[in-house]
Amino acid sequence: MEHEKYLSQAIELAQNNVKNGGRPFGAVLVKDGEVISTGVNETNETCDITAHAELLVIRRANEKLKSPFLEGTVMYASGQPCPMCMAAMHSAKIDKIYFAYSYEQGQPYGLSSTDILEELKKPIEDQSIEIKHITPDGIDQHPYEMWSNQN
């Protein structure tokens, strides 16, 4: 029942966003039964392709909790999170993710990330964006090594 409450809140955020000219996505982040942050997709408003509801919710929660990590939290999303949002949720260490509408349900409306998922499954040399691994000569200290030595 609790999951339905938060999913309904995410869906209501998505519906209101559509009424205001936005895309149909909303998200709610919960910790210990308390809503930590909410958000809607703001890509149209901000012209920022990364302004997905889940990413904005994560950013707000990071600021509120003063931590890059969100252990003990649960994400509720109106739609199945895209690969970018999933990567961010894994990186933030969110414990659980629940969503209301799947890629398959979004497909007829052009709201599915299945094409991106398929692209990311390909070896980098076969992807549609040219991706090359180049390490420049003349670098006096590897930045990863510098970071490791300071931590």
CSV table of C-alpha atoms in Angstrom, one decimal, residues 1-146:
chain,number,residue,atom,x,y,z
A,1,MET,CA,0.0,0.0,0.0
A,2,GLU,CA,2.9,2.4,0.9
A,3,HIS,CA,4.5,1.8,-2.5
A,4,GLU,CA,1.2,2.7,-4.3
A,5,LYS,CA,1.0,5.9,-2.3
A,6,TYR,CA,4.4,7.1,-3.4
A,7,LEU,CA,3.9,5.9,-7.0
A,8,SER,CA,0.7,7.8,-7.1
A,9,GLN,CA,2.5,10.9,-5.9
A,10,ALA,CA,5.1,10.4,-8.7
A,11,ILE,CA,2.3,10.0,-11.3
A,12,GLU,CA,0.6,13.1,-10.0
A,13,LEU,CA,3.8,15.1,-10.4
A,14,ALA,CA,4.1,13.7,-14.0
A,15,GLN,CA,0.5,14.7,-14.8
A,16,ASN,CA,1.0,18.2,-13.4
A,17,ASN,CA,4.2,18.5,-15.4
A,18,VAL,CA,2.3,17.6,-18.6
A,19,LYS,CA,-0.3,20.2,-17.8
A,20,ASN,CA,2.5,22.8,-17.5
A,21,GLY,CA,4.1,21.8,-20.8
A,22,GLY,CA,6.6,19.4,-19.5
A,23,ARG,CA,7.3,15.7,-20.2
A,24,PRO,CA,5.3,13.0,-18.4
A,25,PHE,CA,7.8,12.0,-15.7
A,26,GLY,CA,7.8,12.5,-11.9
A,27,ALA,CA,9.9,11.0,-9.1
A,28,VAL,CA,9.8,10.8,-5.3
A,29,LEU,CA,12.7,9.7,-3.1
A,30,VAL,CA,11.8,8.3,0.3
A,31,LYS,CA,13.8,7.4,3.4
A,32,ASP,CA,12.4,5.9,6.5
A,33,GLY,CA,8.9,6.7,5.4
A,34,GLU,CA,9.7,10.4,4.8
A,35,VAL,CA,9.7,12.1,1.4
A,36,ILE,CA,13.3,13.5,1.0
A,37,SER,CA,12.8,15.1,-2.4
A,38,THR,CA,10.6,15.2,-5.4
A,39,GLY,CA,11.0,16.3,-9.0
A,40,VAL,CA,9.7,16.3,-12.5
A,41,ASN,CA,11.4,16.1,-15.9
A,42,GLU,CA,12.6,19.6,-16.7
A,43,THR,CA,14.4,18.9,-20.1
A,44,ASN,CA,12.0,21.2,-22.1
A,45,GLU,CA,12.1,24.0,-19.6
A,46,THR,CA,15.9,24.0,-19.0
A,47,CYS,CA,17.1,22.7,-22.4
A,48,ASP,CA,19.2,20.3,-20.3
A,49,ILE,CA,18.9,16.7,-21.5
A,50,THR,CA,20.1,15.5,-18.1
A,51,ALA,CA,17.2,17.3,-16.2
A,52,HIS,CA,15.3,14.0,-15.7
A,53,ALA,CA,13.0,13.7,-12.7
A,54,GLU,CA,15.1,11.1,-11.0
A,55,LEU,CA,18.4,13.0,-11.5
A,56,LEU,CA,16.9,16.2,-10.1
A,57,VAL,CA,15.5,14.2,-7.1
A,58,ILE,CA,19.0,12.8,-6.5
A,59,ARG,CA,20.7,16.2,-6.7
A,60,ARG,CA,18.2,17.7,-4.2
A,61,ALA,CA,18.5,14.7,-1.8
A,62,ASN,CA,22.3,15.0,-2.0
A,63,GLU,CA,22.1,18.6,-1.0
A,64,LYS,CA,19.6,18.0,1.7
A,65,LEU,CA,21.4,15.0,3.2
A,66,LYS,CA,24.9,16.5,2.5
A,67,SER,CA,26.1,13.3,1.0
A,68,PRO,CA,26.7,11.9,-2.5
A,69,PHE,CA,25.4,8.6,-1.3
A,70,LEU,CA,21.7,7.8,-0.6
A,71,GLU,CA,21.8,4.5,1.2
A,72,GLY,CA,18.5,3.6,2.8
A,73,THR,CA,16.4,5.4,0.2
A,74,VAL,CA,13.7,4.2,-2.2
A,75,MET,CA,13.1,5.9,-5.6
A,76,TYR,CA,9.5,6.0,-6.9
A,77,ALA,CA,9.3,7.0,-10.6
A,78,SER,CA,6.3,7.4,-12.8
A,79,GLY,CA,8.1,5.8,-15.7
A,80,GLN,CA,10.8,3.1,-16.0
A,81,PRO,CA,14.1,5.0,-15.4
A,82,CYS,CA,16.3,5.4,-18.4
A,83,PRO,CA,19.9,4.0,-18.5
A,84,MET,CA,21.3,7.4,-17.4
A,85,CYS,CA,19.1,7.6,-14.4
A,86,MET,CA,19.7,4.0,-13.5
A,87,ALA,CA,23.5,4.6,-13.6
A,88,ALA,CA,23.0,7.6,-11.3
A,89,MET,CA,20.8,5.6,-8.9
A,90,HIS,CA,23.4,2.8,-8.7
A,91,SER,CA,26.2,5.3,-8.2
A,92,ALA,CA,24.2,7.1,-5.4
A,93,LYS,CA,23.6,3.7,-3.8
A,94,ILE,CA,19.8,4.0,-3.7
A,95,ASP,CA,18.4,0.8,-2.2
A,96,LYS,CA,15.2,0.2,-4.2
A,97,ILE,CA,13.5,1.5,-7.2
A,98,TYR,CA,9.8,1.2,-8.0
A,99,PHE,CA,8.2,2.5,-11.2
A,100,ALA,CA,4.6,2.7,-12.5
A,101,TYR,CA,4.9,2.5,-16.3
A,102,SER,CA,7.4,0.3,-18.3
A,103,TYR,CA,9.3,1.0,-21.5
A,104,GLU,CA,6.8,-1.2,-23.3
A,105,GLN,CA,3.9,1.0,-22.1
A,106,GLY,CA,5.8,4.1,-23.1
A,107,GLN,CA,6.8,2.8,-26.6
A,108,PRO,CA,3.6,3.8,-28.4
A,109,TYR,CA,4.1,7.4,-27.2
A,110,GLY,CA,7.8,7.6,-28.1
A,111,LEU,CA,8.7,7.4,-24.4
A,112,SER,CA,10.9,4.3,-24.2
A,113,SER,CA,14.6,3.9,-23.7
A,114,THR,CA,14.9,0.5,-25.3
A,115,ASP,CA,16.8,1.9,-28.2
A,116,ILE,CA,19.4,3.4,-25.9
A,117,LEU,CA,19.7,0.2,-24.0
A,118,GLU,CA,20.3,-1.8,-27.2
A,119,GLU,CA,23.0,0.8,-28.3
A,120,LEU,CA,24.8,0.5,-24.9
A,121,LYS,CA,24.9,-3.3,-25.2
A,122,LYS,CA,27.1,-3.0,-28.3
A,123,PRO,CA,30.9,-3.0,-28.1
A,124,ILE,CA,32.1,0.6,-28.2
A,125,GLU,CA,33.5,0.3,-31.7
A,126,ASP,CA,30.0,-0.7,-33.0
A,127,GLN,CA,28.1,2.2,-31.3
A,128,SER,CA,26.6,5.0,-33.4
A,129,ILE,CA,28.7,7.6,-31.6
A,130,GLU,CA,32.5,7.4,-32.3
A,131,ILE,CA,34.2,6.4,-29.1
A,132,LYS,CA,38.0,6.2,-29.0
A,133,HIS,CA,40.4,5.4,-26.1
A,134,ILE,CA,43.4,7.7,-26.3
A,135,THR,CA,45.9,8.4,-23.5
A,136,PRO,CA,48.0,11.4,-24.4
A,137,ASP,CA,51.8,11.3,-24.0
A,138,GLY,CA,53.6,13.7,-21.7
A,139,ILE,CA,51.2,13.5,-18.7
A,140,ASP,CA,53.5,13.8,-15.7
A,141,GLN,CA,51.1,12.3,-13.1
A,142,HIS,CA,48.0,10.1,-13.7
A,143,PRO,CA,45.0,11.9,-12.2
A,144,TYR,CA,43.7,8.6,-10.8
A,145,GLU,CA,47.0,8.0,-9.1
A,146,MET,CA,46.9,11.5,-7.7
